[in-house]
Amino acid sequence: MKNAILFIILLAWGATYASGSILTKSEIELKVGSNPVAILENPDTGVISIFCSGVDANENKVIDEGEEQPSWWKYNPNGNSTEPTKVMGFDKHFVEPFKPSIDNVDGFSTIIIPLSNAKIEKKYDGIGSVTGYNMATTEVVYSETLDDSEFVYHERQPDMEFSIIRYNDSAQFSFSDRGKLLISDKVTNETTSFDIVYGIIDFTFINDNGTRYLTVLGDNDEQNIFFVFDIKERSISKLFQESEHKHNVFVSAMSRLMSIDESLVFTSDQNLYTYKINKDKSGFDFDEHYPLPGDFFHPLSNVVKLPNGDYLLPNTNRQLNVVGKREGKYIGQFKESHRALNIAGDMVFYGDVLYVAEADKSFPLYKDNNTVLLYDYTNQPNIDNSLKYITKVISLPSQLFLNDNQIYCLGLSNGLIADSVFKDSLYTPPPYLQQLHFDSEFGYSTNGGSSKPIHKVPNYPLNTNLSSDGIVLMPSGNSVYYFNKNENEFTDSLLIGHYTSCAYREGGYNVIGFSDSSVNKSFIRIVKSQSFDEVAEVGTNVIDCILFENEAGVGAVSVSQGEDGVANAKANILRIDENGISENISLDIGSKGNSVAINSDGTTAAIVMYGSHEVHIVDLVTGAITNTISTNTSNMGGPRQAVFNDNILYVTTYSNQVVILDLGQGEQVGTILIDGNSEGIVVKDNLLLVANNSYEDFMPSSRLLTFNIDKITNVDYTKFPEQAVRVYPNPVVDEFHIVSDDIADTYDIVIFDDQGRVVATKSGNNTAEIGLSVKNLGMSSGTYTALINNKKTVRFMVVR
């Protein structure tokens, strides 16, 4: 993010805030057997039953050696224990889909469990069964068996029993299953049956104005088709069948049938559809449609409608996304998003608690599915009221731009392929420049904005900006390409001749960083016109650059990574006059620089160090480092990009947080917790926007998180002690001081160099401030760490 747009005056812009989170994750996580597939409540006692399908590794419906049998678990939400208990295991696998029924025929709640029949050479060759258990005592109270077939579903009522059955097909069909519906009239002892010449994939029941309908999705190896039946008191009749929906939605693409309220709900081709039976019962009428952006809906997941009318949609990226309405229609904007441990499968509400089971283990990216998560529904803002909006954006959001008072997101998508020529296909979508539209209820979204594909493969990591004249300089290979957002095309290019790593454009200047591998050197090239084309050597492996303007004139700042394993990264301040580059100030900054940000008046730069986990504050008037502040991150979780907001610096990291640095105090003063790795960051009016590209395990997230800056101090802005350890002046020339509460009595100080070697020690007592001398300690130029009483550390730089 290039947050100090040169020569631009920002206009004021108001915002209205939406309500907060309606779901809050409970600390309770229920560990049960593998692959929980159904969650049901005992209507008599409120005890929750969780059924787990176990593991059928070879999918033969037989529990072989080493496989896990299905199991039944119970959890009492009103009990003293938060641990579920295992009730029993089953000697057969569950049918698929597994949808047990609950009745009160015996005067208490009975659950009917369908168990699968084994298949030999695609034929049922055994006994399928249903067993009824007293939900409170788990005593067997009912059983029914079938030869050479299996129950898909079984339901009891006082005067009839209803079954959905799969059985062996005749040899004239290539597929092995057929479906049958059976209703047994207990009054007349008559049985009515209806054949479905299709294999049964899924089914659901719909209640519409007191009439009950059964919808069955079938498959005959050539097409899918769904049937709708009217279930009377003791009979069943077929209403209609359809093989294709309106709006060009094919049944063959359906993932799962569900019913919500009086509607049939299904997902297809990354879309959510709802249909209602029309008045003359001749078919379904289209009701609502919602496109699922970005991430695939998992076929084993269902959809939940929240009590306030929002939909809850899971996806393959382990997210639960709350989708809201505007003017009666669902729109392409997530009101909030939650992280599940795994792909969400069965989801059900009981009272004000949402139970979310993990989906089937067969999905190749996920393992060890044995958890049910609990979420509390409140319809009130949750305690983290600084987080205002969550927006799905293009995959791998890298940078955010504030341009012409609008917010833009640059997403790399999947366009990172081997050569520099983009191959447009379904599987390698290009980078996208997205304009984000602000909506007073749903915050920033891609709806109402524009989305422009950039058909070039960018060099990575990508550091660039969106200039005031609408140009993105795209480093690709050995060139820089000029992408014009207004014309939605590349309008020019500049051949650099070497690998380009970063670019910045504003006020007629083009600043480009590149590296010449033949001599292991990096350079900044500044081009303004044919008469102004200057090159200056900067630190090795330059990675970012930016322009600034202040009372001292116009200049550029570059940041380098340095060499691998060596703390020789540099920041270069290049001063520009009418004759070219007039001065090149080189600063030693430690290891692995990552990015640079400039404050609004162009007087201060923040140099973000991914390797040494710190931010250098640089005075651009004097050209000196005035402070170095640790981000308290470690390993691969280092800081990425920064943005100024007056005297506060917000820094994104790869360690589940945005770090807050107070430049007045010269120290870190808090964090904003974020689940995952974030890069781009920008401040717009009173809002802080953060591009969250992945979770901590690097699974895609692709979210834009928006925080209310005023409310961060009330929630997540955790103040550290005023007397946190610090060094001044920093950088150090000779005399310097260490200040900390921990040295008020006695102290032991150990100073390490950047290679971890002890270079000096100091002990004493009765002072809160220690004066030291570089000369007396025998320290040379470099970056050092002081360890105070084996508790606190502070980094500082020595320049001699």
mmCIF file of N, CA and C in Angstrom, residues 654-764:
data_model
loop_
_atom_site.group_PDB
_atom_site.id
_atom_site.type_symbol
_atom_site.label_atom_id
_atom_site.label_comp_id
_atom_site.label_asym_id
_atom_site.label_seq_id
_atom_site.Cartn_x
_atom_site.Cartn_y
_atom_site.Cartn_z
ATOM 1 N N TYR A 654 2.141 -11.382 9.051
ATOM 2 C CA TYR A 654 1.767 -12.764 8.771
ATOM 3 C C TYR A 654 1.669 -13.540 10.083
ATOM 4 N N SER A 655 1.181 -12.899 11.119
ATOM 5 C CA SER A 655 1.083 -13.555 12.428
ATOM 6 C C SER A 655 -0.235 -13.212 13.123
ATOM 7 N N ASN A 656 -1.342 -13.213 12.358
ATOM 8 C CA ASN A 656 -2.683 -13.092 12.921
ATOM 9 C C ASN A 656 -2.945 -11.746 13.601
ATOM 10 N N GLN A 657 -2.336 -10.681 13.125
ATOM 11 C CA GLN A 657 -2.549 -9.411 13.801
ATOM 12 C C GLN A 657 -2.113 -8.239 12.928
ATOM 13 N N VAL A 658 -2.710 -7.098 13.213
ATOM 14 C CA VAL A 658 -2.185 -5.821 12.752
ATOM 15 C C VAL A 658 -1.547 -5.160 13.959
ATOM 16 N N VAL A 659 -0.304 -4.772 13.831
ATOM 17 C CA VAL A 659 0.441 -4.163 14.929
ATOM 18 C C VAL A 659 0.203 -2.653 14.920
ATOM 19 N N ILE A 660 -0.012 -2.084 16.108
ATOM 20 C CA ILE A 660 -0.244 -0.650 16.241
ATOM 21 C C ILE A 660 0.977 -0.017 16.906
ATOM 22 N N LEU A 661 1.606 0.939 16.212
ATOM 23 C CA LEU A 661 2.781 1.628 16.724
ATOM 24 C C LEU A 661 2.445 3.093 16.957
ATOM 25 N N ASP A 662 2.747 3.591 18.137
ATOM 26 C CA ASP A 662 2.551 5.001 18.474
ATOM 27 C C ASP A 662 3.885 5.710 18.272
ATOM 28 N N LEU A 663 3.970 6.561 17.260
ATOM 29 C CA LEU A 663 5.236 7.204 16.939
ATOM 30 C C LEU A 663 5.599 8.272 17.954
ATOM 31 N N GLY A 664 4.595 8.798 18.675
ATOM 32 C CA GLY A 664 4.886 9.755 19.730
ATOM 33 C C GLY A 664 5.585 9.089 20.904
ATOM 34 N N GLN A 665 5.083 7.922 21.299
ATOM 35 C CA GLN A 665 5.714 7.171 22.384
ATOM 36 C C GLN A 665 6.922 6.382 21.897
ATOM 37 N N GLY A 666 6.976 6.125 20.580
ATOM 38 C CA GLY A 666 8.105 5.392 20.031
ATOM 39 C C GLY A 666 8.078 3.920 20.352
ATOM 40 N N GLU A 667 6.868 3.344 20.444
ATOM 41 C CA GLU A 667 6.773 1.928 20.803
ATOM 42 C C GLU A 667 5.453 1.340 20.320
ATOM 43 N N GLN A 668 5.424 0.008 20.377
ATOM 44 C CA GLN A 668 4.185 -0.688 20.057
ATOM 45 C C GLN A 668 3.205 -0.524 21.215
ATOM 46 N N VAL A 669 1.951 -0.179 20.868
ATOM 47 C CA VAL A 669 0.958 0.063 21.914
ATOM 48 C C VAL A 669 -0.242 -0.861 21.818
ATOM 49 N N GLY A 670 -0.292 -1.746 20.852
ATOM 50 C CA GLY A 670 -1.430 -2.647 20.783
ATOM 51 C C GLY A 670 -1.445 -3.452 19.509
ATOM 52 N N THR A 671 -2.478 -4.277 19.384
ATOM 53 C CA THR A 671 -2.664 -5.115 18.205
ATOM 54 C C THR A 671 -4.148 -5.210 17.886
ATOM 55 N N ILE A 672 -4.445 -5.503 16.636
ATOM 56 C CA ILE A 672 -5.786 -5.888 16.205
ATOM 57 C C ILE A 672 -5.677 -7.334 15.743
ATOM 58 N N LEU A 673 -6.407 -8.221 16.386
ATOM 59 C CA LEU A 673 -6.303 -9.637 16.064
ATOM 60 C C LEU A 673 -7.045 -9.953 14.773
ATOM 61 N N ILE A 674 -6.378 -10.660 13.877
ATOM 62 C CA ILE A 674 -6.952 -11.087 12.594
ATOM 63 C C ILE A 674 -6.536 -12.528 12.365
ATOM 64 N N ASP A 675 -7.480 -13.337 11.938
ATOM 65 C CA ASP A 675 -7.197 -14.752 11.717
ATOM 66 C C ASP A 675 -6.492 -14.930 10.380
ATOM 67 N N GLY A 676 -5.158 -14.844 10.385
ATOM 68 C CA GLY A 676 -4.437 -15.124 9.165
ATOM 69 C C GLY A 676 -3.411 -14.076 8.788
ATOM 70 N N ASN A 677 -3.032 -14.110 7.502
ATOM 71 C CA ASN A 677 -1.935 -13.311 6.968
ATOM 72 C C ASN A 677 -2.493 -12.148 6.151
ATOM 73 N N SER A 678 -2.012 -10.951 6.437
ATOM 74 C CA SER A 678 -2.534 -9.759 5.781
ATOM 75 C C SER A 678 -1.396 -8.966 5.148
ATOM 76 N N GLU A 679 -1.718 -8.267 4.059
ATOM 77 C CA GLU A 679 -0.709 -7.450 3.377
ATOM 78 C C GLU A 679 -1.190 -6.010 3.202
ATOM 79 N N GLY A 680 -1.998 -5.744 2.186
ATOM 80 C CA GLY A 680 -2.409 -4.389 1.892
ATOM 81 C C GLY A 680 -3.182 -3.743 3.031
ATOM 82 N N ILE A 681 -2.985 -2.417 3.207
ATOM 83 C CA ILE A 681 -3.655 -1.701 4.295
ATOM 84 C C ILE A 681 -3.803 -0.240 3.887
ATOM 85 N N VAL A 682 -4.947 0.374 4.242
ATOM 86 C CA VAL A 682 -5.197 1.761 3.891
ATOM 87 C C VAL A 682 -6.152 2.352 4.922
ATOM 88 N N VAL A 683 -6.050 3.654 5.135
ATOM 89 C CA VAL A 683 -6.980 4.378 6.006
ATOM 90 C C VAL A 683 -7.838 5.279 5.139
ATOM 91 N N LYS A 684 -9.166 5.142 5.300
ATOM 92 C CA LYS A 684 -10.115 6.000 4.584
ATOM 93 C C LYS A 684 -11.040 6.625 5.601
ATOM 94 N N ASP A 685 -10.924 7.943 5.768
ATOM 95 C CA ASP A 685 -11.701 8.640 6.783
ATOM 96 C C ASP A 685 -11.472 7.976 8.132
ATOM 97 N N ASN A 686 -12.518 7.431 8.713
ATOM 98 C CA ASN A 686 -12.429 6.839 10.046
ATOM 99 C C ASN A 686 -12.300 5.330 10.008
ATOM 100 N N LEU A 687 -12.004 4.779 8.838
ATOM 101 C CA LEU A 687 -11.978 3.333 8.678
ATOM 102 C C LEU A 687 -10.574 2.855 8.326
ATOM 103 N N LEU A 688 -10.201 1.731 8.914
ATOM 104 C CA LEU A 688 -8.952 1.046 8.585
ATOM 105 C C LEU A 688 -9.305 -0.206 7.796
ATOM 106 N N LEU A 689 -8.802 -0.316 6.548
ATOM 107 C CA LEU A 689 -9.102 -1.445 5.688
ATOM 108 C C LEU A 689 -7.853 -2.316 5.562
ATOM 109 N N VAL A 690 -8.045 -3.636 5.729
ATOM 110 C CA VAL A 690 -6.934 -4.579 5.722
ATOM 111 C C VAL A 690 -7.241 -5.704 4.732
ATOM 112 N N ALA A 691 -6.312 -5.978 3.815
ATOM 113 C CA ALA A 691 -6.458 -7.072 2.854
ATOM 114 C C ALA A 691 -5.890 -8.344 3.467
ATOM 115 N N ASN A 692 -6.778 -9.267 3.803
ATOM 116 C CA ASN A 692 -6.401 -10.537 4.426
ATOM 117 C C ASN A 692 -6.391 -11.613 3.342
ATOM 118 N N ASN A 693 -5.194 -12.058 2.931
ATOM 119 C CA ASN A 693 -5.121 -12.941 1.766
ATOM 120 C C ASN A 693 -5.172 -14.419 2.088
ATOM 121 N N SER A 694 -4.840 -14.817 3.321
ATOM 122 C CA SER A 694 -4.844 -16.245 3.641
ATOM 123 C C SER A 694 -4.919 -16.426 5.150
ATOM 124 N N TYR A 695 -5.287 -17.637 5.534
ATOM 125 C CA TYR A 695 -5.246 -17.991 6.943
ATOM 126 C C TYR A 695 -3.808 -18.354 7.318
ATOM 127 N N GLU A 696 -3.569 -18.626 8.602
ATOM 128 C CA GLU A 696 -2.199 -18.866 9.039
ATOM 129 C C GLU A 696 -1.614 -20.137 8.433
ATOM 130 N N ASP A 697 -2.483 -21.066 7.957
ATOM 131 C CA ASP A 697 -1.980 -22.257 7.271
ATOM 132 C C ASP A 697 -1.884 -22.028 5.766
ATOM 133 N N PHE A 698 -2.051 -20.763 5.336
ATOM 134 C CA PHE A 698 -1.915 -20.316 3.956
ATOM 135 C C PHE A 698 -3.032 -20.829 3.041
ATOM 136 N N MET A 699 -4.132 -21.328 3.614
ATOM 137 C CA MET A 699 -5.326 -21.555 2.815
ATOM 138 C C MET A 699 -5.924 -20.198 2.467
ATOM 139 N N PRO A 700 -6.462 -20.026 1.245
ATOM 140 C CA PRO A 700 -6.943 -18.705 0.813
ATOM 141 C C PRO A 700 -8.035 -18.150 1.719
ATOM 142 N N SER A 701 -7.964 -16.858 1.959
ATOM 143 C CA SER A 701 -8.996 -16.167 2.710
ATOM 144 C C SER A 701 -9.688 -15.131 1.825
ATOM 145 N N SER A 702 -8.902 -14.269 1.179
ATOM 146 C CA SER A 702 -9.407 -13.291 0.219
ATOM 147 C C SER A 702 -10.513 -12.428 0.803
ATOM 148 N N ARG A 703 -10.236 -11.836 1.953
ATOM 149 C CA ARG A 703 -11.214 -10.982 2.630
ATOM 150 C C ARG A 703 -10.660 -9.573 2.789
ATOM 151 N N LEU A 704 -11.553 -8.616 2.723
ATOM 152 C CA LEU A 704 -11.237 -7.244 3.083
ATOM 153 C C LEU A 704 -11.918 -6.967 4.416
ATOM 154 N N LEU A 705 -11.115 -6.683 5.446
ATOM 155 C CA LEU A 705 -11.637 -6.418 6.778
ATOM 156 C C LEU A 705 -11.609 -4.916 7.028
ATOM 157 N N THR A 706 -12.709 -4.392 7.529
ATOM 158 C CA THR A 706 -12.823 -2.960 7.768
ATOM 159 C C THR A 706 -13.064 -2.701 9.245
ATOM 160 N N PHE A 707 -12.222 -1.869 9.844
ATOM 161 C CA PHE A 707 -12.293 -1.583 11.271
ATOM 162 C C PHE A 707 -12.628 -0.109 11.485
ATOM 163 N N ASN A 708 -13.410 0.153 12.511
ATOM 164 C CA ASN A 708 -13.708 1.511 12.943
ATOM 165 C C ASN A 708 -12.577 1.973 13.862
ATOM 166 N N ILE A 709 -11.795 2.923 13.412
ATOM 167 C CA ILE A 709 -10.605 3.335 14.157
ATOM 168 C C ILE A 709 -10.966 3.860 15.544
ATOM 169 N N ASP A 710 -12.069 4.591 15.653
ATOM 170 C CA ASP A 710 -12.451 5.153 16.949
ATOM 171 C C ASP A 710 -12.737 4.078 17.980
ATOM 172 N N LYS A 711 -13.174 2.904 17.530
ATOM 173 C CA LYS A 711 -13.574 1.863 18.470
ATOM 174 C C LYS A 711 -12.459 0.865 18.765
ATOM 175 N N ILE A 712 -11.365 0.955 18.054
ATOM 176 C CA ILE A 712 -10.243 0.059 18.331
ATOM 177 C C ILE A 712 -9.714 0.290 19.739
ATOM 178 N N THR A 713 -9.670 1.533 20.179
ATOM 179 C CA THR A 713 -9.142 1.826 21.511
ATOM 180 C C THR A 713 -10.019 1.245 22.606
ATOM 181 N N ASN A 714 -11.271 1.033 22.338
ATOM 182 C CA ASN A 714 -12.180 0.498 23.349
ATOM 183 C C ASN A 714 -12.178 -1.017 23.393
ATOM 184 N N VAL A 715 -11.628 -1.658 22.356
ATOM 185 C CA VAL A 715 -11.760 -3.110 22.264
ATOM 186 C C VAL A 715 -10.406 -3.797 22.175
ATOM 187 N N ASP A 716 -9.701 -3.579 21.055
ATOM 188 C CA ASP A 716 -8.507 -4.351 20.788
ATOM 189 C C ASP A 716 -7.206 -3.580 20.982
ATOM 190 N N TYR A 717 -7.304 -2.293 21.214
ATOM 191 C CA TYR A 717 -6.105 -1.473 21.366
ATOM 192 C C TYR A 717 -5.594 -1.670 22.787
ATOM 193 N N THR A 718 -4.752 -2.667 22.950
ATOM 194 C CA THR A 718 -4.266 -3.048 24.277
ATOM 195 C C THR A 718 -3.020 -2.238 24.616
ATOM 196 N N LYS A 719 -3.136 -1.358 25.578
ATOM 197 C CA LYS A 719 -2.031 -0.466 25.930
ATOM 198 C C LYS A 719 -0.932 -1.227 26.651
ATOM 199 N N PHE A 720 0.269 -1.151 26.147
ATOM 200 C CA PHE A 720 1.400 -1.725 26.836
ATOM 201 C C PHE A 720 1.903 -0.728 27.883
ATOM 202 N N PRO A 721 2.702 -1.122 28.849
ATOM 203 C CA PRO A 721 3.172 -0.207 29.888
ATOM 204 C C PRO A 721 3.874 1.007 29.295
ATOM 205 N N GLU A 722 3.624 2.158 29.919
ATOM 206 C CA GLU A 722 4.225 3.388 29.431
ATOM 207 C C GLU A 722 5.751 3.305 29.430
ATOM 208 N N GLN A 723 6.320 2.586 30.388
ATOM 209 C CA GLN A 723 7.769 2.490 30.488
ATOM 210 C C GLN A 723 8.294 1.222 29.850
ATOM 211 N N ALA A 724 7.727 0.854 28.663
ATOM 212 C CA ALA A 724 8.302 -0.266 27.929
ATOM 213 C C ALA A 724 9.756 0.070 27.613
ATOM 214 N N VAL A 725 10.611 -0.929 27.532
ATOM 215 C CA VAL A 725 12.027 -0.700 27.339
ATOM 216 C C VAL A 725 12.276 0.007 26.008
ATOM 217 N N ARG A 726 13.135 1.020 26.018
ATOM 218 C CA ARG A 726 13.452 1.734 24.793
ATOM 219 C C ARG A 726 14.890 2.259 24.855
ATOM 220 N N VAL A 727 15.406 2.583 23.683
ATOM 221 C CA VAL A 727 16.761 3.117 23.548
ATOM 222 C C VAL A 727 16.664 4.490 22.888
ATOM 223 N N TYR A 728 17.382 5.468 23.409
ATOM 224 C CA TYR A 728 17.445 6.766 22.739
ATOM 225 C C TYR A 728 18.869 7.336 22.903
ATOM 226 N N PRO A 729 19.368 8.086 21.943
ATOM 227 C CA PRO A 729 18.788 8.204 20.596
ATOM 228 C C PRO A 729 18.964 6.894 19.823
ATOM 229 N N ASN A 730 18.227 6.731 18.772
ATOM 230 C CA ASN A 730 18.335 5.538 17.936
ATOM 231 C C ASN A 730 18.117 5.972 16.492
ATOM 232 N N PRO A 731 19.113 5.882 15.630
ATOM 233 C CA PRO A 731 20.360 5.143 15.795
ATOM 234 C C PRO A 731 21.355 5.818 16.732
ATOM 235 N N VAL A 732 22.308 5.010 17.201
ATOM 236 C CA VAL A 732 23.288 5.446 18.199
ATOM 237 C C VAL A 732 24.601 5.779 17.494
ATOM 238 N N VAL A 733 25.172 6.931 17.864
ATOM 239 C CA VAL A 733 26.496 7.285 17.358
ATOM 240 C C VAL A 733 27.560 6.934 18.399
ATOM 241 N N ASP A 734 27.347 7.360 19.659
ATOM 242 C CA ASP A 734 28.256 6.973 20.742
ATOM 243 C C ASP A 734 27.484 6.823 22.043
ATOM 244 N N GLU A 735 27.161 7.941 22.691
ATOM 245 C CA GLU A 735 26.436 7.858 23.952
ATOM 246 C C GLU A 735 24.961 7.517 23.706
ATOM 247 N N PHE A 736 24.406 6.570 24.510
ATOM 248 C CA PHE A 736 22.988 6.252 24.395
ATOM 249 C C PHE A 736 22.459 5.817 25.760
ATOM 250 N N HIS A 737 21.121 5.718 25.869
ATOM 251 C CA HIS A 737 20.475 5.401 27.131
ATOM 252 C C HIS A 737 19.448 4.284 26.923
ATOM 253 N N ILE A 738 19.344 3.407 27.904
ATOM 254 C CA ILE A 738 18.312 2.379 27.941
ATOM 255 C C ILE A 738 17.386 2.700 29.111
ATOM 256 N N VAL A 739 16.067 2.739 28.825
ATOM 257 C CA VAL A 739 15.077 3.093 29.837
ATOM 258 C C VAL A 739 14.082 1.946 29.982
ATOM 259 N N SER A 740 13.789 1.537 31.245
ATOM 260 C CA SER A 740 12.801 0.482 31.501
ATOM 261 C C SER A 740 12.484 0.417 32.981
ATOM 262 N N ASP A 741 11.232 0.085 33.325
ATOM 263 C CA ASP A 741 10.867 -0.143 34.728
ATOM 264 C C ASP A 741 11.668 -1.284 35.328
ATOM 265 N N ASP A 742 12.049 -2.258 34.480
ATOM 266 C CA ASP A 742 12.708 -3.458 34.992
ATOM 267 C C ASP A 742 14.146 -3.214 35.443
ATOM 268 N N ILE A 743 14.653 -1.991 35.306
ATOM 269 C CA ILE A 743 16.016 -1.719 35.771
ATOM 270 C C ILE A 743 16.009 -0.703 36.912
ATOM 271 N N ALA A 744 14.804 -0.503 37.530
ATOM 272 C CA ALA A 744 14.706 0.485 38.616
ATOM 273 C C ALA A 744 15.468 0.036 39.856
ATOM 274 N N ASP A 745 15.584 -1.263 40.070
ATOM 275 C CA ASP A 745 16.308 -1.778 41.240
ATOM 276 C C ASP A 745 17.673 -2.301 40.816
ATOM 277 N N THR A 746 17.710 -3.532 40.363
ATOM 278 C CA THR A 746 18.962 -4.096 39.845
ATOM 279 C C THR A 746 18.754 -4.510 38.406
ATOM 280 N N TYR A 747 19.837 -4.547 37.668
ATOM 281 C CA TYR A 747 19.698 -4.910 36.263
ATOM 282 C C TYR A 747 20.913 -5.696 35.798
ATOM 283 N N ASP A 748 20.642 -6.546 34.795
ATOM 284 C CA ASP A 748 21.684 -7.242 34.038
ATOM 285 C C ASP A 748 21.347 -7.077 32.570
ATOM 286 N N ILE A 749 22.250 -6.475 31.820
ATOM 287 C CA ILE A 749 22.009 -6.219 30.398
ATOM 288 C C ILE A 749 23.008 -7.044 29.595
ATOM 289 N N VAL A 750 22.489 -7.759 28.588
ATOM 290 C CA VAL A 750 23.329 -8.486 27.644
ATOM 291 C C VAL A 750 23.014 -7.942 26.259
ATOM 292 N N ILE A 751 24.035 -7.567 25.505
ATOM 293 C CA ILE A 751 23.848 -7.009 24.170
ATOM 294 C C ILE A 751 24.376 -8.003 23.145
ATOM 295 N N PHE A 752 23.507 -8.333 22.150
ATOM 296 C CA PHE A 752 23.854 -9.288 21.096
ATOM 297 C C PHE A 752 23.953 -8.549 19.765
ATOM 298 N N ASP A 753 24.826 -9.042 18.891
ATOM 299 C CA ASP A 753 24.848 -8.490 17.540
ATOM 300 C C ASP A 753 23.805 -9.217 16.691
ATOM 301 N N ASP A 754 23.769 -8.895 15.393
ATOM 302 C CA ASP A 754 22.717 -9.451 14.531
ATOM 303 C C ASP A 754 22.925 -10.928 14.226
ATOM 304 N N GLN A 755 24.087 -11.469 14.600
ATOM 305 C CA GLN A 755 24.351 -12.895 14.432
ATOM 306 C C GLN A 755 24.111 -13.673 15.715
ATOM 307 N N GLY A 756 23.611 -12.985 16.756
ATOM 308 C CA GLY A 756 23.307 -13.661 18.016
ATOM 309 C C GLY A 756 24.490 -13.799 18.948
ATOM 310 N N ARG A 757 25.614 -13.141 18.669
ATOM 311 C CA ARG A 757 26.805 -13.236 19.513
ATOM 312 C C ARG A 757 26.772 -12.158 20.596
ATOM 313 N N VAL A 758 27.203 -12.513 21.788
ATOM 314 C CA VAL A 758 27.267 -11.549 22.885
ATOM 315 C C VAL A 758 28.455 -10.621 22.642
ATOM 316 N N VAL A 759 28.191 -9.312 22.594
ATOM 317 C CA VAL A 759 29.262 -8.345 22.354
ATOM 318 C C VAL A 759 29.523 -7.471 23.569
ATOM 319 N N ALA A 760 28.570 -7.418 24.528
ATOM 320 C CA ALA A 760 28.780 -6.588 25.710
ATOM 321 C C ALA A 760 27.801 -6.982 26.809
ATOM 322 N N THR A 761 28.217 -6.770 28.075
ATOM 323 C CA THR A 761 27.335 -6.988 29.222
ATOM 324 C C THR A 761 27.470 -5.804 30.179
ATOM 325 N N LYS A 762 26.416 -5.582 30.981
ATOM 326 C CA LYS A 762 26.432 -4.477 31.932
ATOM 327 C C LYS A 762 25.506 -4.824 33.089
ATOM 328 N N SER A 763 25.954 -4.624 34.331
ATOM 329 C CA SER A 763 25.135 -4.882 35.518
ATOM 330 C C SER A 763 25.212 -3.674 36.444
ATOM 331 N N GLY A 764 24.155 -3.496 37.253
ATOM 332 C CA GLY A 764 24.148 -2.380 38.186
ATOM 333 C C GLY A 764 22.869 -2.354 38.983
#
